Short mmCIF file of C-alpha atoms in Angstrom, two decimals:
data_model
loop_
_atom_site.label_atom_id
_atom_site.label_comp_id
_atom_site.label_asym_id
_atom_site.label_seq_id
_atom_site.Cartn_x
_atom_site.Cartn_y
_atom_site.Cartn_z
CA UNK A 1 16.21 7.49 -12.59
CA UNK A 2 15.80 4.48 -11.29
CA UNK A 3 16.96 4.71 -7.83
CA UNK A 4 19.08 2.12 -6.24
CA UNK A 5 17.65 -0.31 -3.71
CA UNK A 6 19.73 -0.35 -0.89
CA UNK A 7 19.65 1.97 2.67
CA UNK A 8 20.53 6.19 2.84
CA UNK A 9 20.98 5.47 6.63
CA UNK A 10 18.87 8.07 7.32
CA UNK A 11 18.93 7.92 10.53
CA UNK A 12 15.36 6.57 12.04
CA UNK A 13 15.30 3.10 12.48
CA UNK A 14 12.73 0.37 13.55
CA UNK A 15 11.15 2.12 17.02
CA UNK A 16 10.97 5.46 15.33
CA UNK A 17 7.25 6.70 15.24
CA UNK A 18 5.18 8.71 12.48
CA UNK A 19 5.17 11.92 15.15
CA UNK A 20 8.83 11.47 14.61
CA UNK A 21 9.12 11.29 11.22
CA UNK A 22 7.29 14.65 10.87
CA UNK A 23 9.17 16.55 13.42
CA UNK A 24 8.18 20.69 13.25
CA UNK A 25 7.43 19.68 9.17
CA UNK A 26 4.37 21.60 7.91
CA UNK A 27 1.41 19.97 5.74
CA UNK A 28 -0.46 23.37 5.48
CA UNK A 29 -2.50 23.64 1.66
CA UNK A 30 -1.39 20.02 0.82
CA UNK A 31 -4.40 17.10 -0.26
CA UNK A 32 -3.32 13.41 0.97
CA UNK A 33 -6.02 10.51 0.08
CA UNK A 34 -5.61 7.51 2.97
CA UNK A 35 -7.48 4.19 1.88
CA UNK A 36 -8.52 2.82 5.17
CA UNK A 37 -7.43 5.71 6.70
CA UNK A 38 -9.55 5.08 9.92
CA UNK A 39 -8.12 1.85 11.04
CA UNK A 40 -4.86 0.61 12.43
CA UNK A 41 -1.66 1.89 10.76
CA UNK A 42 -3.87 4.09 8.64
CA UNK A 43 -5.84 6.06 11.55
CA UNK A 44 -2.01 6.49 12.27
CA UNK A 45 -1.30 7.64 9.22
CA UNK A 46 -4.24 10.17 8.48
CA UNK A 47 -3.67 11.81 12.55
CA UNK A 48 -0.40 12.53 11.59
CA UNK A 49 -0.88 13.95 8.58
CA UNK A 50 -4.08 15.94 9.48
CA UNK A 51 -1.64 17.33 12.66
CA UNK A 52 1.11 18.89 10.29
CA UNK A 53 -1.46 20.41 8.80
CA UNK A 54 -2.22 18.57 5.29
CA UNK A 55 -6.21 18.29 4.13
CA UNK A 56 -6.63 13.88 4.29
CA UNK A 57 -9.19 12.52 2.73
CA UNK A 58 -10.70 9.08 3.98
CA UNK A 59 -12.89 6.94 1.59
CA UNK A 60 -14.16 4.11 3.39
CA UNK A 61 -15.99 0.77 3.28
CA UNK A 62 -17.98 1.17 6.19
CA UNK A 63 -18.28 5.14 6.90
CA UNK A 64 -20.37 4.94 9.47
CA UNK A 65 -17.50 2.98 12.04
CA UNK A 66 -15.13 5.20 10.34
CA UNK A 67 -16.96 8.43 11.06
CA UNK A 68 -16.52 6.92 14.80
CA UNK A 69 -13.29 6.93 14.38
CA UNK A 70 -11.95 9.68 13.38
CA UNK A 71 -14.42 11.79 15.28
CA UNK A 72 -12.14 15.28 16.42
CA UNK A 73 -9.79 14.81 13.59
CA UNK A 74 -9.26 18.62 11.63
CA UNK A 75 -8.84 18.61 8.08
CA UNK A 76 -10.47 14.74 7.52
CA UNK A 77 -13.09 14.36 4.64
CA UNK A 78 -14.96 11.02 4.77
CA UNK A 79 -15.80 9.51 1.58
CA UNK A 80 -17.31 5.91 0.72
CA UNK A 81 -15.00 3.90 -1.13
CA UNK A 82 -15.30 0.03 -1.57
CA UNK A 83 -12.05 -1.38 -3.23
CA UNK A 84 -13.45 -4.84 -4.12
CA UNK A 85 -15.63 -3.11 -6.09
CA UNK A 86 -14.90 -1.77 -8.99
CA UNK A 87 -18.13 0.94 -9.83
CA UNK A 88 -17.31 2.33 -6.05
CA UNK A 89 -13.93 3.32 -7.38
CA UNK A 90 -14.53 5.03 -10.34
CA UNK A 91 -17.78 6.92 -8.30
CA UNK A 92 -14.56 7.82 -5.91
CA UNK A 93 -12.57 9.22 -8.19
CA UNK A 94 -15.13 10.78 -10.47
CA UNK A 95 -15.98 12.66 -7.29
CA UNK A 96 -13.04 13.50 -5.83
CA UNK A 97 -12.10 14.80 -9.84
CA UNK A 98 -15.08 16.82 -10.15
CA UNK A 99 -13.83 19.04 -6.92
CA UNK A 100 -10.72 19.77 -9.05
CA UNK A 101 -8.35 19.52 -5.99
CA UNK A 102 -4.75 17.73 -6.89
CA UNK A 103 -3.90 14.86 -4.90
CA UNK A 104 -0.21 16.14 -3.38
CA UNK A 105 -0.32 12.09 -1.56
CA UNK A 106 -1.95 9.01 -2.35
CA UNK A 107 -1.16 6.37 0.51
CA UNK A 108 -2.23 3.10 -1.13
CA UNK A 109 -2.87 1.75 2.50
CA UNK A 110 -7.00 -0.59 3.33
CA UNK A 111 -5.80 -4.06 2.42
CA UNK A 112 -6.76 -7.58 3.91
CA UNK A 113 -5.36 -10.84 5.04
CA UNK A 114 -4.73 -14.61 4.58
CA UNK A 115 -8.71 -14.54 4.34
CA UNK A 116 -10.93 -17.22 2.86
CA UNK A 117 -11.38 -17.85 -1.21
CA UNK A 118 -13.55 -15.38 -2.43
CA UNK A 119 -14.18 -13.90 -5.71
CA UNK A 120 -15.15 -10.65 -6.39
CA UNK A 121 -17.95 -10.27 -9.50
CA UNK A 122 -15.19 -10.51 -12.13
CA UNK A 123 -14.48 -13.80 -10.65
CA UNK A 124 -10.70 -12.53 -9.29
CA UNK A 125 -9.19 -13.69 -5.69
CA UNK A 126 -9.99 -11.17 -3.02
CA UNK A 127 -7.08 -10.91 -1.82
CA UNK A 128 -5.71 -9.67 -4.94
CA UNK A 129 -8.10 -8.29 -6.33
CA UNK A 130 -9.09 -5.76 -3.20
CA UNK A 131 -4.89 -5.30 -2.04
CA UNK A 132 -3.57 -4.75 -5.61
CA UNK A 133 -6.74 -4.36 -8.37
CA UNK A 134 -8.09 -1.67 -6.33
CA UNK A 135 -5.04 0.30 -5.68
CA UNK A 136 -4.68 0.61 -9.35
CA UNK A 137 -7.61 1.28 -10.36
CA UNK A 138 -7.82 3.93 -8.11
CA UNK A 139 -4.63 4.89 -8.68
CA UNK A 140 -5.25 5.12 -12.76
CA UNK A 141 -8.83 6.82 -12.07
CA UNK A 142 -7.18 9.60 -9.83
CA UNK A 143 -3.82 10.27 -12.02
CA UNK A 144 -4.90 13.09 -13.32
CA UNK A 145 -5.62 15.02 -9.70
CA UNK A 146 -1.76 13.83 -9.01
CA UNK A 147 -0.40 14.63 -12.26
CA UNK A 148 -1.99 18.39 -10.65
CA UNK A 149 0.14 18.44 -7.82
CA UNK A 150 2.84 19.28 -9.94
CA UNK A 151 5.23 17.31 -7.36
CA UNK A 152 2.96 13.91 -6.02
CA UNK A 153 3.94 10.82 -3.88
CA UNK A 154 2.01 7.49 -4.04
CA UNK A 155 2.80 5.45 -0.90
CA UNK A 156 1.61 1.62 -1.30
CA UNK A 157 1.64 -0.89 1.70
CA UNK A 158 3.24 -4.01 1.02
CA UNK A 159 4.08 -6.42 2.97
CA UNK A 160 7.27 -8.24 4.37
CA UNK A 161 4.66 -11.42 3.60
CA UNK A 162 5.63 -10.49 0.05
CA UNK A 163 8.14 -13.44 1.28
CA UNK A 164 5.73 -16.00 0.91
CA UNK A 165 4.67 -15.86 -2.66
CA UNK A 166 5.95 -14.45 -6.25
CA UNK A 167 3.36 -13.35 -8.73
CA UNK A 168 1.96 -17.09 -10.17
CA UNK A 169 1.05 -15.43 -13.23
CA UNK A 170 0.03 -18.85 -14.71
CA UNK A 171 -2.80 -18.70 -12.72
CA UNK A 172 -3.11 -15.70 -10.58
CA UNK A 173 -6.89 -16.12 -9.34
CA UNK A 174 -6.10 -19.93 -8.05
CA UNK A 175 -8.67 -21.39 -10.36
CA UNK A 176 -6.75 -24.15 -11.16
CA UNK A 177 -4.14 -24.53 -8.05
CA UNK A 178 -5.49 -25.65 -4.48
CA UNK A 179 -5.98 -21.85 -2.59
CA UNK A 180 -3.64 -21.28 -0.06
CA UNK A 181 -5.09 -18.56 1.88
CA UNK A 182 -0.85 -17.04 2.50
CA UNK A 183 0.13 -18.26 -0.51
CA UNK A 184 -3.12 -15.67 -2.04
CA UNK A 185 -1.63 -12.71 1.04
CA UNK A 186 2.16 -13.32 -0.31
CA UNK A 187 0.92 -12.83 -3.70
CA UNK A 188 -0.91 -9.72 -3.46
CA UNK A 189 2.18 -8.27 -1.43
CA UNK A 190 4.42 -8.82 -4.07
CA UNK A 191 1.81 -7.15 -6.79
CA UNK A 192 1.95 -4.17 -3.88
CA UNK A 193 5.72 -4.02 -4.51
CA UNK A 194 5.64 -4.31 -8.12
CA UNK A 195 3.38 -1.65 -8.78
CA UNK A 196 5.55 0.84 -7.06
CA UNK A 197 7.84 -0.42 -9.19
CA UNK A 198 5.81 0.51 -12.14
CA UNK A 199 3.98 3.12 -11.37
CA UNK A 200 7.23 5.01 -10.57
CA UNK A 201 8.87 4.77 -14.03
CA UNK A 202 5.26 6.41 -15.48
CA UNK A 203 5.62 9.17 -13.12
CA UNK A 204 8.79 10.51 -12.22
CA UNK A 205 8.27 12.53 -16.02
CA UNK A 206 5.09 13.96 -14.20
CA UNK A 207 7.23 14.55 -10.60
CA UNK A 208 5.20 11.65 -9.53
CA UNK A 209 7.24 9.17 -6.83
CA UNK A 210 6.00 5.87 -6.00
CA UNK A 211 7.03 3.86 -2.93
CA UNK A 212 6.14 0.48 -1.17
CA UNK A 213 6.28 0.06 2.19
CA UNK A 214 6.50 -2.48 5.01
CA UNK A 215 4.98 -1.23 7.80
CA UNK A 216 5.60 -4.05 10.90
CA UNK A 217 4.45 -6.43 12.30
CA UNK A 218 2.32 -5.17 14.04
CA UNK A 219 -1.82 -6.75 15.39
CA UNK A 220 -4.68 -4.38 13.79
CA UNK A 221 -8.13 -5.43 12.02
CA UNK A 222 -6.33 -6.70 9.28
CA UNK A 223 -5.92 -10.47 11.35
CA UNK A 224 -9.57 -10.36 11.60
CA UNK A 225 -9.95 -13.62 9.47
CA UNK A 226 -7.85 -15.42 11.75
CA UNK A 227 -8.21 -17.78 13.94
CA UNK A 228 -7.57 -17.62 17.92
CA UNK A 229 -5.19 -21.18 16.93
CA UNK A 230 -3.69 -19.64 14.26
CA UNK A 231 -3.03 -15.80 16.42
CA UNK A 232 -1.31 -17.90 19.11
CA UNK A 233 0.58 -19.48 16.94
CA UNK A 234 1.84 -16.23 14.77
CA UNK A 235 2.72 -14.96 18.55
CA UNK A 236 4.05 -18.13 19.86
CA UNK A 237 6.68 -18.37 16.88
CA UNK A 238 7.37 -14.14 17.53
CA UNK A 239 9.54 -12.84 20.87
CA UNK A 240 7.41 -9.33 21.83
CA UNK A 241 9.41 -6.65 20.57
CA UNK A 242 9.22 -8.08 17.12
CA UNK A 243 5.77 -6.72 16.83
CA UNK A 244 6.03 -2.87 16.02
CA UNK A 245 2.90 -0.38 17.65
CA UNK A 246 0.65 1.25 15.80
CA UNK A 247 2.64 4.87 15.54
CA UNK A 248 6.05 3.06 14.86
CA UNK A 249 3.86 1.02 12.05
CA UNK A 250 2.67 4.20 10.35
CA UNK A 251 6.66 5.79 10.60
CA UNK A 252 7.35 4.41 7.28
CA UNK A 253 4.48 5.05 5.23
CA UNK A 254 4.61 8.70 6.86
CA UNK A 255 7.57 9.28 5.83
CA UNK A 256 7.72 7.68 2.32
CA UNK A 257 4.67 10.63 1.81
CA UNK A 258 6.42 13.83 2.33
CA UNK A 259 10.37 13.60 3.77
CA UNK A 260 12.92 15.52 1.89
CA UNK A 261 15.34 12.79 2.53
CA UNK A 262 13.36 11.08 -0.80
CA UNK A 263 13.58 14.07 -3.30
CA UNK A 264 14.06 12.80 -6.51
CA UNK A 265 13.32 8.47 -5.30
CA UNK A 266 11.59 6.45 -6.09
CA UNK A 267 10.48 2.92 -7.51
CA UNK A 268 11.85 1.45 -3.83
CA UNK A 269 10.46 -0.91 -1.34
CA UNK A 270 11.20 0.53 1.95
CA UNK A 271 11.20 -0.05 5.94
CA UNK A 272 11.92 0.65 9.06
CA UNK A 273 12.38 4.09 8.48
CA UNK A 274 14.38 3.25 4.93
CA UNK A 275 15.02 1.89 2.08
CA UNK A 276 14.89 -2.40 2.41
CA UNK A 277 18.17 -3.78 1.18
CA UNK A 278 17.50 -6.12 -1.05
CA UNK A 279 17.99 -10.37 0.07
CA UNK A 280 18.36 -12.91 -1.84
CA UNK A 281 15.45 -15.62 -2.53
CA UNK A 282 16.55 -18.28 -0.16
CA UNK A 283 17.03 -15.43 2.74
CA UNK A 284 15.56 -16.93 6.19
CA UNK A 285 15.66 -13.14 7.20
CA UNK A 286 12.92 -11.93 8.32
CA UNK A 287 13.56 -8.01 6.55
CA UNK A 288 14.78 -7.29 2.62
CA UNK A 289 13.35 -7.38 -0.28
CA UNK A 290 13.12 -10.41 -2.62
CA UNK A 291 14.18 -10.69 -6.27
CA UNK A 292 10.57 -11.20 -7.10
CA UNK A 293 9.27 -8.74 -5.69
CA UNK A 294 11.91 -5.50 -7.18
CA UNK A 295 12.33 -6.74 -10.39
CA UNK A 296 11.81 -4.50 -12.91
CA UNK A 297 10.32 -6.56 -16.16
CA UNK A 298 7.64 -8.83 -13.72
CA UNK A 299 6.65 -5.22 -12.81
CA UNK A 300 5.54 -4.18 -16.26
CA UNK A 301 4.15 -7.65 -17.21
CA UNK A 302 1.98 -7.12 -14.06
CA UNK A 303 1.35 -3.51 -14.92
CA UNK A 304 0.44 -5.29 -18.49
CA UNK A 305 -1.98 -7.84 -16.77
CA UNK A 306 -3.37 -5.20 -14.62
CA UNK A 307 -4.48 -2.87 -17.92
CA UNK A 308 -6.57 -6.34 -18.74
CA UNK A 309 -7.85 -7.04 -15.29
CA UNK A 310 -8.91 -4.09 -14.36
CA UNK A 311 -9.55 -2.81 -18.24
CA UNK A 312 -8.44 0.67 -16.34
CA UNK A 313 -5.68 2.38 -17.95
CA UNK A 314 -3.58 5.94 -16.87
CA UNK A 315 -5.95 9.49 -17.71
CA UNK A 316 -4.08 12.07 -19.25
#
């Protein structure tokens, strides 16, 4: 059943931390995969899930850096994965499936933001290729393990940045229009939200539910492509309390991955540890989810195009 996109008044809020979301709940015996789980919000997500007893697999593009960041954490396994390289995604998924283990929580956390124009080997723009298509392919390849869990959740990080752009189905990879790094980022974050919407439709019969998440504004390595001038301008435009800590930024991801408050729900965009409020296309507010990121028809259209672009479909 389609879950209504409306707050459920969870009792949590913008300043709730991931550890507060978990509370005393234990995740012993459960397996999570957290992409980018060795830096920023992803690292805090890994810490909290592992501290609650889950085994956490962290696929990393830079294993040496990840190994240092994850040192001392229990039940954390490091793997190699580059979301920009389809062959790397397939290799990681094949290795995991060979283990015969289920996946109870897949947190599609890794991403890039406002990067210069780069194309992958297929000619696809890097932000859409990494943030959306890489996770689309990864989720599809891991589908047998998600089904094996007999009750799994897929959490994909979107962003308030989805406000910047809908999907341009006529020229998604900036082959004809001038490249705009912020429009490209916004498009990729809209894609993340639509992906969760379409995935939930396919997953619900198999007890796999999908959510998209805006973690909040947090100054992490995600800003590494911005100049000092751009960073200063962003900080000057927003008050200090606009930003979250890493502990607060991971809260909504952890909530979506673990909370019994969301049992029987899916296909929704979440922020501040609650379901977000739908807002009109012209809303100036810095909250809520825009119409183009919650439209089922657009979600299905993107799903079909993603299958065409990647050559990948959900495996039985």
